[in-house]
PDB file of C-alpha atoms in Angstrom:
ATOM      1  CA  MET A   1      -0.828  -9.372   5.929  1.00  0.00           C
ATOM      2  CA  THR A   2       0.874 -12.219   4.054  1.00  0.00           C
ATOM      3  CA  LEU A   3       2.115 -13.606   7.390  1.00  0.00           C
ATOM      4  CA  LEU A   4      -1.338 -13.302   8.940  1.00  0.00           C
ATOM      5  CA  ILE A   5      -3.092 -15.075   6.046  1.00  0.00           C
ATOM      6  CA  THR A   6      -0.479 -17.854   6.015  1.00  0.00           C
ATOM      7  CA  VAL A   7      -0.793 -18.355   9.801  1.00  0.00           C
ATOM      8  CA  PHE A   8      -4.596 -18.666   9.454  1.00  0.00           C
ATOM      9  CA  ALA A   9      -4.093 -21.191   6.635  1.00  0.00           C
ATOM     10  CA  ALA A  10      -1.592 -23.121   8.801  1.00  0.00           C
ATOM     11  CA  VAL A  11      -3.968 -23.221  11.789  1.00  0.00           C
ATOM     12  CA  PHE A  12      -6.914 -24.254   9.602  1.00  0.00           C
ATOM     13  CA  ALA A  13      -4.847 -27.023   7.946  1.00  0.00           C
ATOM     14  CA  THR A  14      -3.692 -28.204  11.388  1.00  0.00           C
ATOM     15  CA  VAL A  15      -7.283 -28.414  12.671  1.00  0.00           C
ATOM     16  CA  LYS A  16      -8.334 -30.363   9.549  1.00  0.00           C
ATOM     17  CA  TRP A  17      -5.333 -32.699   9.994  1.00  0.00           C
ATOM     18  CA  TYR A  18      -6.112 -33.237  13.696  1.00  0.00           C
ATOM     19  CA  ASN A  19      -9.724 -34.184  12.916  1.00  0.00           C
ATOM     20  CA  ARG A  20      -8.820 -36.509  10.021  1.00  0.00           C
ATOM     21  CA  LYS A  21     -10.437 -39.954   9.928  1.00  0.00           C
ATOM     22  CA  ASP A  22      -7.471 -41.491   8.073  1.00  0.00           C
ATOM     23  CA  ASP A  23      -4.388 -40.275   6.219  1.00  0.00           C
ATOM     24  CA  SER A  24      -5.859 -40.715   2.727  1.00  0.00           C
ATOM     25  CA  MET A  25      -6.019 -36.945   2.106  1.00  0.00           C
ATOM     26  CA  ARG A  26      -2.326 -36.498   3.025  1.00  0.00           C
ATOM     27  CA  LEU A  27      -3.002 -33.214   4.816  1.00  0.00           C
ATOM     28  CA  GLY A  28       0.384 -33.341   6.558  1.00  0.00           C
ATOM     29  CA  ILE A  29       2.130 -31.693   3.609  1.00  0.00           C
ATOM     30  CA  LEU A  30      -0.140 -28.630   3.905  1.00  0.00           C
ATOM     31  CA  LEU A  31       0.803 -28.152   7.568  1.00  0.00           C
ATOM     32  CA  PHE A  32       4.501 -28.153   6.830  1.00  0.00           C
ATOM     33  CA  LEU A  33       4.116 -25.878   3.794  1.00  0.00           C
ATOM     34  CA  TYR A  34       2.167 -23.223   5.679  1.00  0.00           C
ATOM     35  CA  TRP A  35       3.975 -23.498   9.032  1.00  0.00           C
ATOM     36  CA  GLY A  36       7.381 -23.408   7.335  1.00  0.00           C
ATOM     37  CA  ALA A  37       6.427 -20.277   5.392  1.00  0.00           C
ATOM     38  CA  SER A  38       4.785 -18.704   8.473  1.00  0.00           C
ATOM     39  CA  ILE A  39       7.939 -19.134  10.554  1.00  0.00           C
ATOM     40  CA  MET A  40      10.085 -17.661   7.784  1.00  0.00           C
ATOM     41  CA  TRP A  41       7.774 -14.669   7.332  1.00  0.00           C
ATOM     42  CA  LEU A  42       7.669 -14.184  11.095  1.00  0.00           C
ATOM     43  CA  VAL A  43      11.449 -13.724  11.101  1.00  0.00           C
ATOM     44  CA  ASP A  44      11.085 -11.335   8.151  1.00  0.00           C
ATOM     45  CA  ALA A  45       8.437  -9.389  10.107  1.00  0.00           C
ATOM     46  CA  ILE A  46      10.636  -9.198  13.218  1.00  0.00           C
ATOM     47  CA  PHE A  47      13.531  -7.740  11.194  1.00  0.00           C
ATOM     48  CA  GLU A  48      11.186  -5.307   9.470  1.00  0.00           C
ATOM     49  CA  TYR A  49       9.723  -4.262  12.828  1.00  0.00           C
ATOM     50  CA  ALA A  50      13.247  -3.708  14.194  1.00  0.00           C
ATOM     51  CA  GLU A  51      13.905  -1.413  11.228  1.00  0.00           C
ATOM     52  CA  LEU A  52      10.590   0.461  11.019  1.00  0.00           C
ATOM     53  CA  GLY A  53       9.334   0.371  14.598  1.00  0.00           C
ATOM     54  CA  ALA A  54       5.617   1.088  15.155  1.00  0.00           C
ATOM     55  CA  GLU A  55       5.319   2.199  11.523  1.00  0.00           C
ATOM     56  CA  TYR A  56       5.341  -1.508  10.634  1.00  0.00           C
ATOM     57  CA  PHE A  57       1.774  -1.823  11.946  1.00  0.00           C
ATOM     58  CA  THR A  58       0.402   1.036   9.865  1.00  0.00           C
ATOM     59  CA  PRO A  59       1.133   0.045   6.275  1.00  0.00           C
ATOM     60  CA  ALA A  60      -0.115   2.052   3.305  1.00  0.00           C
ATOM     61  CA  LEU A  61      -3.413   0.828   1.868  1.00  0.00           C
ATOM     62  CA  GLU A  62      -1.787  -0.064  -1.443  1.00  0.00           C
ATOM     63  CA  ASP A  63       0.912  -2.176   0.310  1.00  0.00           C
ATOM     64  CA  MET A  64      -1.740  -3.886   2.417  1.00  0.00           C
ATOM     65  CA  LEU A  65      -3.804  -4.761  -0.653  1.00  0.00           C
ATOM     66  CA  ASN A  66      -0.747  -6.099  -2.439  1.00  0.00           C
ATOM     67  CA  ASP A  67       0.235  -8.179   0.629  1.00  0.00           C
ATOM     68  CA  THR A  68      -3.323  -9.537   0.924  1.00  0.00           C
ATOM     69  CA  PHE A  69      -3.312 -10.520  -2.723  1.00  0.00           C
ATOM     70  CA  LEU A  70       0.115 -12.142  -2.224  1.00  0.00           C
ATOM     71  CA  GLY A  71      -1.087 -13.985   0.907  1.00  0.00           C
ATOM     72  CA  LEU A  72      -4.103 -15.414  -0.903  1.00  0.00           C
ATOM     73  CA  SER A  73      -1.903 -16.411  -3.856  1.00  0.00           C
ATOM     74  CA  VAL A  74       0.501 -18.156  -1.469  1.00  0.00           C
ATOM     75  CA  VAL A  75      -2.393 -20.098   0.091  1.00  0.00           C
ATOM     76  CA  ALA A  76      -3.623 -21.023  -3.401  1.00  0.00           C
ATOM     77  CA  LEU A  77      -0.122 -22.172  -4.418  1.00  0.00           C
ATOM     78  CA  GLY A  78       0.092 -24.332  -1.270  1.00  0.00           C
ATOM     79  CA  LEU A  79      -3.273 -25.903  -2.076  1.00  0.00           C
ATOM     80  CA  VAL A  80      -2.225 -26.566  -5.690  1.00  0.00           C
ATOM     81  CA  ILE A  81       1.010 -28.264  -4.505  1.00  0.00           C
ATOM     82  CA  TRP A  82      -1.017 -30.392  -2.070  1.00  0.00           C
ATOM     83  CA  ILE A  83      -3.697 -31.432  -4.601  1.00  0.00           C
ATOM     84  CA  VAL A  84      -1.154 -32.264  -7.341  1.00  0.00           C
ATOM     85  CA  ARG A  85       0.830 -34.387  -4.850  1.00  0.00           C
ATOM     86  CA  LEU A  86      -2.392 -36.085  -3.698  1.00  0.00           C
ATOM     87  CA  LEU A  87      -3.388 -36.956  -7.283  1.00  0.00           C
ATOM     88  CA  ILE A  88       0.089 -38.294  -8.066  1.00  0.00           C
ATOM     89  CA  LEU A  89       0.299 -40.390  -4.863  1.00  0.00           C
ATOM     90  CA  ASP A  90      -3.351 -41.460  -5.334  1.00  0.00           C
ATOM     91  CA  PRO A  91      -3.666 -43.143  -1.897  1.00  0.00           C
ATOM     92  CA  LYS A  92      -7.338 -44.106  -2.443  1.00  0.00           C
ATOM     93  CA  GLY A  93      -6.728 -45.361  -5.968  1.00  0.00           C
ATOM     94  CA  SER A  94      -9.400 -42.985  -7.331  1.00  0.00           C
ATOM     95  CA  VAL A  95      -7.235 -41.658 -10.171  1.00  0.00           C
ATOM     96  CA  LYS A  96      -6.196 -45.165 -11.192  1.00  0.00           C
ATOM     97  CA  ALA A  97      -9.841 -46.279 -11.071  1.00  0.00           C
ATOM     98  CA  ALA A  98     -10.882 -43.334 -13.250  1.00  0.00           C
ATOM     99  CA  LEU A  99      -8.114 -44.063 -15.748  1.00  0.00           C
ATOM    100  CA  THR A 100      -8.749 -47.810 -15.947  1.00  0.00           C
ATOM    101  CA  GLY A 101     -12.539 -47.554 -15.670  1.00  0.00           C
ATOM    102  CA  LYS A 102     -12.579 -49.892 -12.664  1.00  0.00           C
ATOM    103  CA  LYS A 103     -14.028 -49.107  -9.219  1.00  0.00           C
ATOM    104  CA  ALA A 104     -11.469 -48.061  -6.552  1.00  0.00           C
TER     105      ALA A 104
ATOM    106  CA  MET B   1      16.191 -10.373  -1.388  1.00  0.00           C
ATOM    107  CA  ALA B   2      17.412 -13.960  -1.298  1.00  0.00           C
ATOM    108  CA  CYS B   3      17.044 -14.987   2.336  1.00  0.00           C
ATOM    109  CA  PHE B   4      15.316 -18.229   1.317  1.00  0.00           C
ATOM    110  CA  ILE B   5      18.587 -19.505  -0.219  1.00  0.00           C
ATOM    111  CA  VAL B   6      19.966 -20.161   3.287  1.00  0.00           C
ATOM    112  CA  THR B   7      16.969 -22.332   4.200  1.00  0.00           C
ATOM    113  CA  ALA B   8      17.109 -23.988   0.749  1.00  0.00           C
ATOM    114  CA  THR B   9      20.721 -24.980   1.463  1.00  0.00           C
ATOM    115  CA  GLU B  10      19.702 -26.395   4.848  1.00  0.00           C
ATOM    116  CA  ALA B  11      16.795 -28.224   3.159  1.00  0.00           C
ATOM    117  CA  VAL B  12      19.192 -29.916   0.689  1.00  0.00           C
ATOM    118  CA  VAL B  13      21.488 -31.039   3.529  1.00  0.00           C
ATOM    119  CA  VAL B  14      18.564 -32.268   5.681  1.00  0.00           C
ATOM    120  CA  SER B  15      17.073 -34.169   2.697  1.00  0.00           C
ATOM    121  CA  ALA B  16      20.386 -35.975   2.151  1.00  0.00           C
ATOM    122  CA  VAL B  17      20.813 -36.790   5.870  1.00  0.00           C
ATOM    123  CA  GLU B  18      17.208 -38.030   6.056  1.00  0.00           C
ATOM    124  CA  LYS B  19      17.731 -40.433   3.113  1.00  0.00           C
ATOM    125  CA  LEU B  20      20.937 -41.775   4.695  1.00  0.00           C
ATOM    126  CA  GLU B  21      19.257 -42.184   8.083  1.00  0.00           C
ATOM    127  CA  ALA B  22      16.253 -43.964   6.519  1.00  0.00           C
ATOM    128  CA  LYS B  23      18.606 -46.429   4.783  1.00  0.00           C
ATOM    129  CA  LYS B  24      20.469 -47.008   8.064  1.00  0.00           C
ATOM    130  CA  GLU B  25      17.193 -47.655   9.905  1.00  0.00           C
ATOM    131  CA  VAL B  26      15.994 -50.166   7.277  1.00  0.00           C
ATOM    132  CA  LYS B  27      19.330 -52.006   7.615  1.00  0.00           C
ATOM    133  CA  SER B  28      19.139 -52.055  11.429  1.00  0.00           C
ATOM    134  CA  VAL B  29      15.574 -53.475  11.286  1.00  0.00           C
ATOM    135  CA  GLU B  30      16.730 -56.193   8.831  1.00  0.00           C
ATOM    136  CA  VAL B  31      19.661 -57.124  11.092  1.00  0.00           C
ATOM    137  CA  GLY B  32      17.349 -57.106  14.111  1.00  0.00           C
ATOM    138  CA  THR B  33      19.000 -54.286  16.026  1.00  0.00           C
ATOM    139  CA  GLY B  34      15.986 -52.004  15.613  1.00  0.00           C
ATOM    140  CA  VAL B  35      15.028 -49.644  18.380  1.00  0.00           C
ATOM    141  CA  GLU B  36      11.858 -50.162  20.407  1.00  0.00           C
ATOM    142  CA  ALA B  37       8.634 -49.665  18.402  1.00  0.00           C
ATOM    143  CA  VAL B  38       7.295 -46.826  20.570  1.00  0.00           C
ATOM    144  CA  LYS B  39      10.213 -44.512  19.678  1.00  0.00           C
ATOM    145  CA  ILE B  40       9.802 -42.163  16.680  1.00  0.00           C
ATOM    146  CA  PRO B  41      12.564 -42.902  14.139  1.00  0.00           C
ATOM    147  CA  LEU B  42      15.026 -40.059  13.489  1.00  0.00           C
ATOM    148  CA  SER B  43      14.337 -40.273   9.736  1.00  0.00           C
ATOM    149  CA  ARG B  44      10.662 -39.450  10.387  1.00  0.00           C
ATOM    150  CA  LYS B  45      11.607 -36.462  12.518  1.00  0.00           C
ATOM    151  CA  LEU B  46      14.023 -35.289   9.827  1.00  0.00           C
ATOM    152  CA  LYS B  47      11.189 -35.603   7.301  1.00  0.00           C
ATOM    153  CA  TRP B  48       9.199 -33.033   9.333  1.00  0.00           C
ATOM    154  CA  LEU B  49      12.139 -30.619   9.218  1.00  0.00           C
ATOM    155  CA  ARG B  50      12.687 -31.294   5.503  1.00  0.00           C
ATOM    156  CA  ASN B  51       9.008 -30.645   4.672  1.00  0.00           C
ATOM    157  CA  MET B  52       8.916 -27.473   6.765  1.00  0.00           C
ATOM    158  CA  LEU B  53      12.103 -26.147   5.138  1.00  0.00           C
ATOM    159  CA  TRP B  54      11.048 -26.979   1.559  1.00  0.00           C
ATOM    160  CA  GLY B  55       7.535 -25.645   2.213  1.00  0.00           C
ATOM    161  CA  GLY B  56       8.920 -22.340   3.428  1.00  0.00           C
ATOM    162  CA  VAL B  57      11.448 -22.167   0.600  1.00  0.00           C
ATOM    163  CA  VAL B  58       8.840 -22.766  -2.137  1.00  0.00           C
ATOM    164  CA  LEU B  59       6.377 -20.204  -0.785  1.00  0.00           C
ATOM    165  CA  LEU B  60       9.073 -17.603  -0.064  1.00  0.00           C
ATOM    166  CA  ALA B  61      10.606 -18.129  -3.505  1.00  0.00           C
ATOM    167  CA  PHE B  62       7.145 -17.391  -4.923  1.00  0.00           C
ATOM    168  CA  GLU B  63       7.032 -14.186  -2.861  1.00  0.00           C
ATOM    169  CA  HIS B  64      10.420 -13.165  -4.279  1.00  0.00           C
ATOM    170  CA  VAL B  65       9.180 -13.801  -7.827  1.00  0.00           C
ATOM    171  CA  TRP B  66       6.092 -11.713  -6.954  1.00  0.00           C
ATOM    172  CA  HIS B  67       8.294  -8.800  -5.863  1.00  0.00           C
ATOM    173  CA  GLY B  68      10.512  -9.139  -8.938  1.00  0.00           C
ATOM    174  CA  GLU B  69      13.582 -10.162  -6.893  1.00  0.00           C
ATOM    175  CA  VAL B  70      13.918 -13.521  -8.667  1.00  0.00           C
ATOM    176  CA  THR B  71      13.923 -13.759 -12.464  1.00  0.00           C
ATOM    177  CA  PRO B  72      13.870 -16.799 -14.783  1.00  0.00           C
ATOM    178  CA  TRP B  73      17.020 -15.551 -16.576  1.00  0.00           C
ATOM    179  CA  PHE B  74      20.660 -15.274 -15.477  1.00  0.00           C
ATOM    180  CA  PRO B  75      21.761 -14.244 -12.812  1.00  0.00           C
ATOM    181  CA  PHE B  76      18.259 -15.196 -11.506  1.00  0.00           C
ATOM    182  CA  LEU B  77      18.532 -12.730  -8.602  1.00  0.00           C
ATOM    183  CA  THR B  78      18.062  -9.067  -9.541  1.00  0.00           C
ATOM    184  CA  ALA B  79      20.310  -8.073  -6.631  1.00  0.00           C
ATOM    185  CA  MET B  80      23.258  -9.735  -8.394  1.00  0.00           C
ATOM    186  CA  SER B  81      23.174  -7.130 -11.170  1.00  0.00           C
ATOM    187  CA  ASN B  82      25.367  -4.682  -9.240  1.00  0.00           C
ATOM    188  CA  ALA B  83      27.906  -4.942  -6.420  1.00  0.00           C
ATOM    189  CA  GLU B  84      26.026  -2.677  -4.001  1.00  0.00           C
ATOM    190  CA  ASP B  85      22.792  -4.692  -4.195  1.00  0.00           C
ATOM    191  CA  ALA B  86      24.759  -7.942  -4.032  1.00  0.00           C
ATOM    192  CA  ALA B  87      26.449  -6.830  -0.804  1.00  0.00           C
ATOM    193  CA  GLU B  88      23.043  -5.933   0.659  1.00  0.00           C
ATOM    194  CA  MET B  89      21.704  -9.330  -0.431  1.00  0.00           C
ATOM    195  CA  PHE B  90      24.562 -11.198   1.276  1.00  0.00           C
ATOM    196  CA  ARG B  91      24.069  -9.120   4.426  1.00  0.00           C
ATOM    197  CA  GLU B  92      20.367 -10.068   4.400  1.00  0.00           C
ATOM    198  CA  MET B  93      21.195 -13.731   3.852  1.00  0.00           C
ATOM    199  CA  GLY B  94      23.550 -13.610   6.840  1.00  0.00           C
ATOM    200  CA  THR B  95      20.995 -12.007   9.140  1.00  0.00           C
ATOM    201  CA  VAL B  96      17.403 -12.756   8.046  1.00  0.00           C
ATOM    202  CA  GLY B  97      18.216 -16.006   6.190  1.00  0.00           C
ATOM    203  CA  VAL B  98      20.271 -17.511   9.005  1.00  0.00           C
ATOM    204  CA  SER B  99      17.630 -16.460  11.576  1.00  0.00           C
ATOM    205  CA  MET B 100      14.908 -18.138   9.479  1.00  0.00           C
ATOM    206  CA  ALA B 101      16.875 -21.386   9.300  1.00  0.00           C
ATOM    207  CA  ALA B 102      17.680 -21.201  13.026  1.00  0.00           C
ATOM    208  CA  LEU B 103      14.051 -20.560  14.059  1.00  0.00           C
ATOM    209  CA  ILE B 104      12.672 -23.371  11.870  1.00  0.00           C
ATOM    210  CA  THR B 105      15.283 -25.744  13.323  1.00  0.00           C
ATOM    211  CA  ALA B 106      14.453 -24.591  16.861  1.00  0.00           C
ATOM    212  CA  VAL B 107      10.708 -25.105  16.268  1.00  0.00           C
ATOM    213  CA  TRP B 108      11.477 -28.563  14.856  1.00  0.00           C
ATOM    214  CA  GLY B 109      13.545 -29.327  17.984  1.00  0.00           C
ATOM    215  CA  GLY B 110      10.551 -28.356  20.117  1.00  0.00           C
ATOM    216  CA  MET B 111       8.294 -30.532  17.939  1.00  0.00           C
ATOM    217  CA  CYS B 112      10.602 -33.528  18.462  1.00  0.00           C
ATOM    218  CA  VAL B 113      10.648 -33.053  22.247  1.00  0.00           C
ATOM    219  CA  ALA B 114       6.837 -32.694  22.312  1.00  0.00           C
ATOM    220  CA  ALA B 115       6.353 -35.717  20.000  1.00  0.00           C
ATOM    221  CA  ASN B 116       8.592 -37.882  22.219  1.00  0.00           C
ATOM    222  CA  ALA B 117       6.625 -36.798  25.298  1.00  0.00           C
ATOM    223  CA  ILE B 118       3.274 -37.535  23.575  1.00  0.00           C
ATOM    224  CA  VAL B 119       4.431 -40.996  22.459  1.00  0.00           C
ATOM    225  CA  LYS B 120       5.690 -41.831  25.966  1.00  0.00           C
ATOM    226  CA  ARG B 121       2.467 -40.575  27.607  1.00  0.00           C
ATOM    227  CA  PRO B 122       0.518 -43.436  29.218  1.00  0.00           C
ATOM    228  CA  ALA B 123      -2.592 -44.568  27.323  1.00  0.00           C
ATOM    229  CA  SER B 124      -4.825 -43.897  30.363  1.00  0.00           C
ATOM    230  CA  ASP B 125      -4.353 -40.136  29.806  1.00  0.00           C
ATOM    231  CA  LYS B 126      -6.828 -40.244  26.908  1.00  0.00           C
ATOM    232  CA  SER B 127      -9.732 -41.454  29.002  1.00  0.00           C
ATOM    233  CA  GLU B 128      -8.865 -38.886  31.713  1.00  0.00           C
ATOM    234  CA  HIS B 129      -9.094 -36.079  29.141  1.00  0.00           C
ATOM    235  CA  GLU B 130     -12.349 -37.427  27.778  1.00  0.00           C
ATOM    236  CA  THR B 131     -13.987 -37.458  31.190  1.00  0.00           C
ATOM    237  CA  ALA B 132     -12.610 -33.993  32.095  1.00  0.00           C
TER     238      ALA B 132
END
């Protein structure tokens, strides 16, 4: 479930990046965060499948809920990393403008 | 258990190589031996790999904290508390961790090949796609 949620986040971030008007939102970092994690969890899933077989696809409800919660938390963490980086880099000068009271 | 440590190690090495390559490229541009403008610099490609590796490492490290496999106190990895778990952890690093690093690097290799092909593609392709 964590892998699935991260893959959806990666695809969504990629679509948003592809349709960007300019690079001021720095969406690129989100792609790499989510795709990197997705690839790593894919390998994890392959090894788990090799160990468990078909049982891998029928997880217990409690495990599924925990994995869903983890997946959503991972997406949230990725978004927090992206937004903090965006505010620090401040490509549009909005933060600086807010701090100095001048228009960006 | 600690499979992300393998990719973290690769990420450190790639970050260092990328910085060195970027410095080398700046020097070659200053001297005037720069490569043609249409080619994607190696430092930029390495940046993709670096971001993908660090991204995966950060999110997987979070997952390990979630599952209680990483702690903020020494020895930081719960598997290091006894020899049996440590052996299992090293086995996992050698199999899952190495496979993760290898797959990310392979995907990055594919990205580089695709990016080179896209950059070399003639500009007329765009209008062909638009009319299709």
